[in-house]
GROMACS .gro file of C-alpha atoms in nm:
model
  372
    1MET     CA    1   0.254   1.079   3.254
    2LEU     CA    2   0.509   0.983   2.985
    3ARG     CA    3   0.632   1.340   2.958
    4ASN     CA    4   0.714   1.332   3.328
    5GLU     CA    5   0.916   1.014   3.260
    6ASN     CA    6   0.684   0.803   3.472
    7LYS     CA    7   0.668   0.450   3.336
    8PRO     CA    8   0.315   0.305   3.333
    9ASN     CA    9   0.253  -0.049   3.446
   10TYR     CA   10   0.040  -0.296   3.251
   11VAL     CA   11  -0.270  -0.202   3.453
   12THR     CA   12  -0.242   0.156   3.328
   13VAL     CA   13  -0.194   0.035   2.970
   14LEU     CA   14  -0.498  -0.189   3.011
   15SER     CA   15  -0.712   0.110   3.110
   16VAL     CA   16  -0.589   0.311   2.810
   17ILE     CA   17  -0.673   0.024   2.571
   18ARG     CA   18  -1.028   0.008   2.700
   19ALA     CA   19  -1.066   0.385   2.677
   20SER     CA   20  -0.940   0.391   2.316
   21GLU     CA   21  -1.140   0.101   2.173
   22LYS     CA   22  -1.332   0.323   1.927
   23TRP     CA   23  -1.017   0.476   1.781
   24GLN     CA   24  -0.830   0.215   1.580
   25PRO     CA   25  -0.505   0.413   1.512
   26MET     CA   26  -0.471   0.485   1.883
   27VAL     CA   27  -0.518   0.117   1.969
   28ARG     CA   28  -0.247   0.017   1.722
   29GLY     CA   29  -0.015   0.274   1.875
   30ILE     CA   30  -0.085   0.148   2.226
   31HIS     CA   31  -0.036  -0.210   2.104
   32GLY     CA   32   0.311  -0.114   1.979
   33PHE     CA   33   0.382   0.055   2.312
   34THR     CA   34   0.285  -0.261   2.506
   35ILE     CA   35   0.535  -0.461   2.300
   36LYS     CA   36   0.804  -0.200   2.366
   37MET     CA   37   0.733  -0.213   2.740
   38GLY     CA   38   0.723  -0.593   2.745
   39PHE     CA   39   0.355  -0.619   2.840
   40GLU     CA   40   0.248  -0.817   2.532
   41LEU     CA   41   0.255  -1.145   2.727
   42LYS     CA   42   0.031  -1.019   3.007
   43LEU     CA   43  -0.297  -1.208   2.969
   44PRO     CA   44  -0.524  -0.915   3.073
   45VAL     CA   45  -0.354  -0.697   2.809
   46VAL     CA   46  -0.389  -0.963   2.539
   47THR     CA   47  -0.754  -1.016   2.633
   48ALA     CA   48  -0.827  -0.644   2.607
   49LEU     CA   49  -0.650  -0.620   2.269
   50VAL     CA   50  -0.841  -0.923   2.137
   51GLY     CA   51  -1.168  -0.758   2.236
   52VAL     CA   52  -1.077  -0.428   2.071
   53TYR     CA   53  -0.929  -0.570   1.750
   54SER     CA   54  -1.231  -0.798   1.703
   55ILE     CA   55  -1.439  -0.485   1.640
   56TRP     CA   56  -1.241  -0.408   1.322
   57VAL     CA   57  -0.995  -0.685   1.229
   58MET     CA   58  -1.070  -1.041   1.337
   59ASP     CA   59  -0.750  -1.167   1.173
   60THR     CA   60  -0.542  -0.962   1.416
   61ALA     CA   61  -0.753  -1.085   1.708
   62TRP     CA   62  -0.695  -1.445   1.598
   63LYS     CA   63  -0.319  -1.388   1.566
   64LEU     CA   64  -0.297  -1.246   1.917
   65PHE     CA   65  -0.502  -1.534   2.054
   66ASN     CA   66  -0.312  -1.809   1.871
   67HIS     CA   67   0.030  -1.668   1.964
   68THR     CA   68  -0.055  -1.657   2.333
   69LYS     CA   69   0.052  -1.955   2.542
   70ASP     CA   70  -0.110  -2.065   2.867
   71LYS     CA   71  -0.443  -1.905   2.786
   72ASP     CA   72  -0.679  -1.860   3.080
   73VAL     CA   73  -1.058  -1.896   3.079
   74ILE     CA   74  -1.103  -1.519   3.046
   75LEU     CA   75  -0.904  -1.506   2.721
   76TRP     CA   76  -1.084  -1.812   2.582
   77SER     CA   77  -1.420  -1.657   2.670
   78ALA     CA   78  -1.321  -1.324   2.514
   79MET     CA   79  -1.228  -1.496   2.188
   80VAL     CA   80  -1.551  -1.698   2.182
   81SER     CA   81  -1.751  -1.377   2.234
   82ALA     CA   82  -1.549  -1.203   1.963
   83CYS     CA   83  -1.635  -1.480   1.716
   84VAL     CA   84  -2.005  -1.455   1.803
   85LYS     CA   85  -2.012  -1.076   1.767
   86SER     CA   86  -1.837  -1.094   1.428
   87GLY     CA   87  -2.074  -1.363   1.299
   88GLU     CA   88  -1.821  -1.649   1.307
   89TYR     CA   89  -2.067  -1.880   1.483
   90VAL     CA   90  -1.924  -2.215   1.374
   91ALA     CA   91  -1.575  -2.101   1.477
   92ALA     CA   92  -1.717  -1.996   1.815
   93VAL     CA   93  -1.863  -2.343   1.878
   94GLU     CA   94  -1.540  -2.513   1.768
   95LEU     CA   95  -1.338  -2.282   1.993
   96PHE     CA   96  -1.565  -2.356   2.289
   97ARG     CA   97  -1.508  -2.728   2.240
   98LYS     CA   98  -1.133  -2.678   2.194
   99MET     CA   99  -1.123  -2.485   2.521
  100GLN     CA  100  -1.266  -2.786   2.703
  101PHE     CA  101  -1.031  -3.021   2.518
  102CYS     CA  102  -0.738  -2.811   2.641
  103GLY     CA  103  -0.854  -2.863   2.998
  104VAL     CA  104  -0.993  -2.514   3.053
  105GLU     CA  105  -1.329  -2.528   3.227
  106PRO     CA  106  -1.576  -2.273   3.086
  107ASN     CA  107  -1.730  -2.035   3.336
  108TYR     CA  108  -2.075  -1.879   3.322
  109VAL     CA  109  -1.943  -1.595   3.102
  110SER     CA  110  -1.822  -1.852   2.849
  111ILE     CA  111  -2.161  -2.024   2.848
  112VAL     CA  112  -2.357  -1.701   2.808
  113GLY     CA  113  -2.125  -1.608   2.522
  114ILE     CA  114  -2.159  -1.933   2.326
  115VAL     CA  115  -2.537  -1.982   2.345
  116PRO     CA  116  -2.615  -1.711   2.083
  117ALA     CA  117  -2.390  -1.898   1.837
  118CYS     CA  118  -2.613  -2.206   1.873
  119VAL     CA  119  -2.915  -1.986   1.803
  120ASN     CA  120  -2.771  -1.831   1.489
  121ILE     CA  121  -2.668  -2.160   1.327
  122GLY     CA  122  -2.975  -2.348   1.451
  123ALA     CA  123  -2.757  -2.595   1.642
  124LEU     CA  124  -3.016  -2.714   1.893
  125ARG     CA  125  -2.822  -3.031   1.970
  126VAL     CA  126  -2.512  -2.830   2.063
  127GLY     CA  127  -2.732  -2.598   2.268
  128LYS     CA  128  -2.868  -2.895   2.460
  129GLU     CA  129  -2.513  -3.013   2.528
  130ILE     CA  130  -2.425  -2.670   2.667
  131HIS     CA  131  -2.743  -2.677   2.876
  132ALA     CA  132  -2.644  -3.017   3.017
  133TYR     CA  133  -2.290  -2.895   3.084
  134SER     CA  134  -2.416  -2.587   3.269
  135ILE     CA  135  -2.619  -2.815   3.495
  136LYS     CA  136  -2.319  -3.042   3.550
  137VAL     CA  137  -2.092  -2.757   3.664
  138SER     CA  138  -2.372  -2.588   3.861
  139SER     CA  139  -2.370  -2.277   3.641
  140ILE     CA  140  -2.739  -2.317   3.561
  141SER     CA  141  -2.829  -2.109   3.867
  142HIS     CA  142  -2.703  -1.792   3.697
  143VAL     CA  143  -3.006  -1.606   3.564
  144ASN     CA  144  -2.809  -1.481   3.261
  145ILE     CA  145  -2.744  -1.840   3.151
  146GLN     CA  146  -3.106  -1.936   3.210
  147ASN     CA  147  -3.228  -1.638   3.009
  148SER     CA  148  -2.991  -1.729   2.725
  149LEU     CA  149  -3.125  -2.085   2.723
  150VAL     CA  150  -3.486  -1.961   2.721
  151ASP     CA  151  -3.399  -1.752   2.417
  152MET     CA  152  -3.208  -2.034   2.246
  153TYR     CA  153  -3.482  -2.295   2.279
  154ALA     CA  154  -3.750  -2.050   2.162
  155LYS     CA  155  -3.553  -1.937   1.858
  156CYS     CA  156  -3.472  -2.298   1.767
  157GLY     CA  157  -3.845  -2.376   1.767
  158SER     CA  158  -3.849  -2.574   2.091
  159LEU     CA  159  -4.088  -2.352   2.285
  160LYS     CA  160  -4.185  -2.626   2.530
  161ALA     CA  161  -3.822  -2.657   2.645
  162SER     CA  162  -3.800  -2.278   2.661
  163VAL     CA  163  -4.101  -2.262   2.894
  164THR     CA  164  -3.955  -2.544   3.107
  165VAL     CA  165  -3.629  -2.353   3.157
  166PHE     CA  166  -3.824  -2.034   3.228
  167ARG     CA  167  -4.040  -2.201   3.494
  168GLY     CA  168  -3.725  -2.332   3.659
  169ILE     CA  169  -3.580  -1.984   3.713
  170GLU     CA  170  -3.617  -1.907   4.083
  171LYS     CA  171  -3.549  -1.534   4.058
  172LYS     CA  172  -3.686  -1.424   3.724
  173ASP     CA  173  -3.583  -1.078   3.612
  174PHE     CA  174  -3.747  -0.858   3.351
  175VAL     CA  175  -3.527  -1.004   3.077
  176SER     CA  176  -3.660  -1.353   3.161
  177TRP     CA  177  -4.021  -1.247   3.105
  178ARG     CA  178  -3.949  -1.038   2.797
  179THR     CA  179  -3.744  -1.317   2.637
  180LEU     CA  180  -4.018  -1.577   2.672
  181ILE     CA  181  -4.291  -1.336   2.558
  182HIS     CA  182  -4.082  -1.264   2.248
  183GLY     CA  183  -4.028  -1.637   2.201
  184CYS     CA  184  -4.403  -1.702   2.210
  185VAL     CA  185  -4.464  -1.433   1.948
  186GLU     CA  186  -4.188  -1.573   1.724
  187ASN     CA  187  -4.343  -1.919   1.749
  188ASP     CA  188  -4.695  -1.792   1.670
  189ARG     CA  189  -4.820  -1.862   2.023
  190PHE     CA  190  -4.989  -1.528   2.062
  191LYS     CA  191  -5.237  -1.615   2.336
  192GLU     CA  192  -4.954  -1.760   2.546
  193ALA     CA  193  -4.763  -1.433   2.497
  194LEU     CA  194  -5.061  -1.235   2.631
  195SER     CA  195  -5.103  -1.472   2.926
  196LEU     CA  196  -4.735  -1.429   3.014
  197PHE     CA  197  -4.770  -1.053   2.994
  198TYR     CA  198  -5.060  -1.053   3.240
  199GLU     CA  199  -4.868  -1.291   3.466
  200MET     CA  200  -4.567  -1.060   3.455
  201ARG     CA  201  -4.786  -0.766   3.551
  202TYR     CA  202  -4.929  -0.969   3.839
  203CYS     CA  203  -4.572  -1.022   3.961
  204CYS     CA  204  -4.533  -0.641   3.967
  205PHE     CA  205  -4.260  -0.614   3.703
  206GLU     CA  206  -4.216  -0.272   3.547
  207LEU     CA  207  -4.269  -0.252   3.171
  208ASP     CA  208  -4.060  -0.103   2.897
  209GLU     CA  209  -4.119  -0.018   2.532
  210SER     CA  210  -3.994  -0.354   2.404
  211ALA     CA  211  -4.241  -0.554   2.615
  212ILE     CA  212  -4.527  -0.327   2.509
  213ARG     CA  213  -4.434  -0.372   2.142
  214GLU     CA  214  -4.421  -0.751   2.179
  215VAL     CA  215  -4.776  -0.758   2.318
  216ILE     CA  216  -4.906  -0.525   2.047
  217GLY     CA  217  -4.744  -0.755   1.789
  218ALA     CA  218  -4.923  -1.054   1.942
  219LEU     CA  219  -5.255  -0.868   1.938
  220SER     CA  220  -5.205  -0.779   1.571
  221LYS     CA  221  -5.172  -1.147   1.485
  222LEU     CA  222  -5.471  -1.250   1.698
  223ASP     CA  223  -5.702  -1.014   1.506
  224GLU     CA  224  -5.891  -0.927   1.826
  225ILE     CA  225  -5.979  -0.561   1.779
  226LYS     CA  226  -6.161  -0.523   2.113
  227ILE     CA  227  -5.865  -0.660   2.308
  228GLY     CA  228  -5.642  -0.435   2.099
  229GLN     CA  229  -5.849  -0.131   2.190
  230CYS     CA  230  -5.837  -0.224   2.558
  231PHE     CA  231  -5.460  -0.258   2.540
  232HIS     CA  232  -5.443   0.079   2.362
  233SER     CA  233  -5.620   0.229   2.665
  234PHE     CA  234  -5.372   0.052   2.895
  235VAL     CA  235  -5.081   0.196   2.696
  236LEU     CA  236  -5.236   0.543   2.724
  237LYS     CA  237  -5.281   0.502   3.100
  238GLN     CA  238  -4.920   0.388   3.142
  239GLY     CA  239  -4.795   0.695   2.953
  240TYR     CA  240  -4.637   0.516   2.657
  241LEU     CA  241  -4.814   0.709   2.380
  242GLY     CA  242  -4.518   0.946   2.380
  243CYS     CA  243  -4.294   0.662   2.256
  244VAL     CA  244  -4.272   0.664   1.876
  245SER     CA  245  -4.199   0.291   1.853
  246VAL     CA  246  -4.505   0.201   2.063
  247VAL     CA  247  -4.739   0.429   1.866
  248THR     CA  248  -4.600   0.288   1.541
  249ALA     CA  249  -4.677  -0.063   1.665
  250LEU     CA  250  -5.034   0.048   1.743
  251LEU     CA  251  -5.056   0.202   1.395
  252HIS     CA  252  -4.959  -0.130   1.244
  253MET     CA  253  -5.209  -0.312   1.465
  254TYR     CA  254  -5.503  -0.090   1.370
  255SER     CA  255  -5.414  -0.097   1.000
  256GLY     CA  256  -5.406  -0.478   1.023
  257PHE     CA  257  -5.754  -0.469   1.178
  258GLY     CA  258  -5.870  -0.249   0.889
  259ASP     CA  259  -5.944   0.036   1.132
  260ILE     CA  260  -5.778   0.310   0.926
  261GLU     CA  261  -5.951   0.591   1.116
  262SER     CA  262  -5.793   0.488   1.448
  263ALA     CA  263  -5.458   0.444   1.278
  264ARG     CA  264  -5.483   0.792   1.122
  265SER     CA  265  -5.583   0.949   1.453
  266LEU     CA  266  -5.273   0.803   1.620
  267PHE     CA  267  -5.057   0.909   1.328
  268ASP     CA  268  -5.179   1.270   1.331
  269HIS     CA  269  -5.108   1.305   1.702
  270LEU     CA  270  -4.762   1.148   1.680
  271LYS     CA  271  -4.480   1.402   1.706
  272PRO     CA  272  -4.212   1.362   1.590
  273LYS     CA  273  -4.281   1.095   1.330
  274ASP     CA  274  -4.003   0.855   1.232
  275LEU     CA  275  -3.958   0.679   0.898
  276ILE     CA  276  -4.133   0.364   1.023
  277ALA     CA  277  -4.443   0.563   1.121
  278TRP     CA  278  -4.460   0.729   0.777
  279SER     CA  279  -4.407   0.393   0.610
  280THR     CA  280  -4.676   0.221   0.817
  281MET     CA  281  -4.939   0.487   0.748
  282ILE     CA  282  -4.865   0.499   0.375
  283ALA     CA  283  -4.881   0.118   0.354
  284ALA     CA  284  -5.211   0.115   0.546
  285TYR     CA  285  -5.374   0.353   0.296
  286ALA     CA  286  -5.218   0.180  -0.005
  287GLN     CA  287  -5.387  -0.145   0.097
  288SER     CA  288  -5.717   0.018   0.192
  289GLU     CA  289  -6.017   0.138  -0.007
  290CYS     CA  290  -5.868   0.488  -0.013
  291PRO     CA  291  -5.527   0.441  -0.182
  292SER     CA  292  -5.516   0.806  -0.288
  293ASN     CA  293  -5.464   0.901   0.076
  294ALA     CA  294  -5.129   0.721   0.063
  295LEU     CA  295  -5.013   0.987  -0.183
  296ASP     CA  296  -5.141   1.263   0.048
  297ILE     CA  297  -4.937   1.122   0.336
  298TYR     CA  298  -4.636   1.098   0.106
  299GLN     CA  299  -4.671   1.467   0.021
  300GLN     CA  300  -4.677   1.548   0.393
  301MET     CA  301  -4.366   1.341   0.433
  302GLN     CA  302  -4.188   1.532   0.157
  303SER     CA  303  -4.290   1.862   0.314
  304VAL     CA  304  -4.085   1.778   0.625
  305ASN     CA  305  -3.787   1.662   0.414
  306GLU     CA  306  -3.813   1.296   0.516
  307LYS     CA  307  -3.655   1.066   0.259
  308PRO     CA  308  -3.857   0.756   0.160
  309ASN     CA  309  -3.718   0.403   0.177
  310GLU     CA  310  -3.783   0.107  -0.053
  311ILE     CA  311  -4.088  -0.004   0.148
  312ILE     CA  312  -4.254   0.335   0.099
  313TYR     CA  313  -4.188   0.324  -0.274
  314VAL     CA  314  -4.348  -0.020  -0.295
  315SER     CA  315  -4.658   0.110  -0.112
  316LEU     CA  316  -4.682   0.415  -0.336
  317ILE     CA  317  -4.659   0.206  -0.651
  318GLN     CA  318  -4.919  -0.031  -0.508
  319ALA     CA  319  -5.149   0.268  -0.449
  320CYS     CA  320  -5.093   0.391  -0.805
  321SER     CA  321  -5.164   0.043  -0.936
  322SER     CA  322  -5.494   0.026  -0.743
  323MET     CA  323  -5.600   0.362  -0.887
  324ALA     CA  324  -5.463   0.287  -1.236
  325ALA     CA  325  -5.279   0.618  -1.199
  326GLU     CA  326  -5.013   0.564  -1.463
  327GLU     CA  327  -4.891   0.924  -1.474
  328ILE     CA  328  -4.834   0.941  -1.099
  329GLY     CA  329  -4.675   0.597  -1.115
  330GLU     CA  330  -4.434   0.727  -1.378
  331GLY     CA  331  -4.333   1.004  -1.139
  332ILE     CA  332  -4.272   0.752  -0.859
  333HIS     CA  333  -4.077   0.538  -1.106
  334ALA     CA  334  -3.852   0.836  -1.183
  335GLN     CA  335  -3.792   0.892  -0.810
  336VAL     CA  336  -3.705   0.524  -0.766
  337ILE     CA  337  -3.442   0.547  -1.038
  338LYS     CA  338  -3.307   0.875  -0.899
  339SER     CA  339  -3.276   0.726  -0.549
  340GLY     CA  340  -3.086   0.423  -0.677
  341ASN     CA  341  -3.340   0.162  -0.563
  342THR     CA  342  -3.380  -0.009  -0.900
  343SER     CA  343  -3.232  -0.339  -0.780
  344ASN     CA  344  -3.516  -0.407  -0.536
  345ALA     CA  345  -3.717  -0.711  -0.653
  346PHE     CA  346  -4.044  -0.590  -0.496
  347LEU     CA  347  -4.016  -0.252  -0.664
  348ILE     CA  348  -3.951  -0.418  -0.999
  349SER     CA  349  -4.256  -0.640  -0.951
  350PHE     CA  350  -4.489  -0.351  -0.868
  351LEU     CA  351  -4.352  -0.132  -1.146
  352ILE     CA  352  -4.418  -0.411  -1.394
  353ASP     CA  353  -4.771  -0.451  -1.255
  354ILE     CA  354  -4.868  -0.088  -1.306
  355LYS     CA  355  -4.713  -0.086  -1.652
  356THR     CA  356  -4.904  -0.400  -1.748
  357ARG     CA  357  -5.230  -0.212  -1.704
  358VAL     CA  358  -5.131   0.008  -1.995
  359SER     CA  359  -4.910  -0.195  -2.224
  360VAL     CA  360  -4.735  -0.529  -2.220
  361GLU     CA  361  -4.459  -0.386  -2.436
  362ILE     CA  362  -4.386  -0.104  -2.189
  363SER     CA  363  -4.381  -0.362  -1.910
  364GLU     CA  364  -4.111  -0.563  -2.084
  365THR     CA  365  -3.907  -0.247  -2.146
  366VAL     CA  366  -3.913  -0.155  -1.777
  367ALA     CA  367  -3.817  -0.510  -1.676
  368ASN     CA  368  -3.521  -0.519  -1.914
  369ARG     CA  369  -3.404  -0.173  -1.807
  370LEU     CA  370  -3.417  -0.250  -1.435
  371LEU     CA  371  -3.262  -0.595  -1.459
  372LEU     CA  372  -2.961  -0.480  -1.658
   0.00000   0.00000   0.00000
C-alpha cells in the first residue's frame, strides 16, 4: 500500500497495530509512523497502543495515557484493564475512581475490568461499592458483570453474597455456574458445590473439563469414595476419560481415598501422560505402604525422557526416607543438585530427614551446603 503511494488513514493504522501486538519492534515502528502521519491524537489509535504496550512496557502505556487530553471511557477502561493485567491492582482501583472524578461514567466494560483488581487485593469494601454503582447505573443486568461479582464475593470469602448475586442472574450462562461451583470449592463448601453441579445438569448445561475437575476436587475433599466412584462412571459415560487433566484429577482423588489400585489402573491407561499425572502417581506411592513403587514409576518416567519437577523430587526423597534407602536417596540428591533445585525449602527439609536417619553430622553438612 505504501509502495503504491497510497496514504493509509487512521483506521488502517489501527488494524495494523492490532495485528502486530505480539511483535514489539513492529509496534514501535508503527507508533513512529502514526506520529509522522499525525494520528497520535486519535483516541482509537492511542487506546490500541496503550493495550499493546501494556503487554511489555507499562511505563510507555502510562505515558501515552497521561499525555492524552479529553480521554473517553474506552481509553480509561483500556488503561484500567492494562493495570489489572500487569498486576497493578491498587493503581487500577485509583484510576477507576479518578475516571469518575473526571466526570467520565464507567460502562459495563470498565466494571468488568475493575472487579478482578478488588479480588486480588482483597478489597471487598471497594467491590461492594462497585456492585452498588453497577446497580445505580443499571449495568447489573449484564451477565458478565454479574459473573464477575459472583467470583469476587466468593474469592473474598463472602460466599453468601456470591450465592445471592448468582440467584439474581436471570439468564445464567455456563460461566455463572462454573464460577459459583469453583467458589464453593475454594470456600470448603464441597456439598454445596456438588448440589450446584447437579442443579446445573438439571438445567441442561453442557459440561467442560474445568467443571468436571471442580467436582472431582470437591469429592476428594469430602472423602466419599462411593460417590467418587459413581462420578468416575459418569465421567466415563460422558467421554471425558480421554482428557489428561480430568484423569489426573481422578488419580488425585483415588490416591486421597487410599485406593492406590484404582489410581494405578487409571494411570496405566492414560496416554499420553503429562508431568502432573507422573507427579500425582509418584506422590501417591510415596505416601502409601508401597513407597518403592514410586521409584518404579520414576524409572518409567525417565524412560520416556520426561524431566521431573521439584514436587517429584520431594516425593522421591519421601519414598527413600520411608524405606531408609540412603544410597538411592544419595542418587536423588545428586540429581537435585544437577537440576539446580537446591533452593527449594521442601527439598532441603526432606534431604535433611533422610540424612538424619544415618548421621546427624551428615545432616548438618547437607543443610549448610544447600543454604549457602
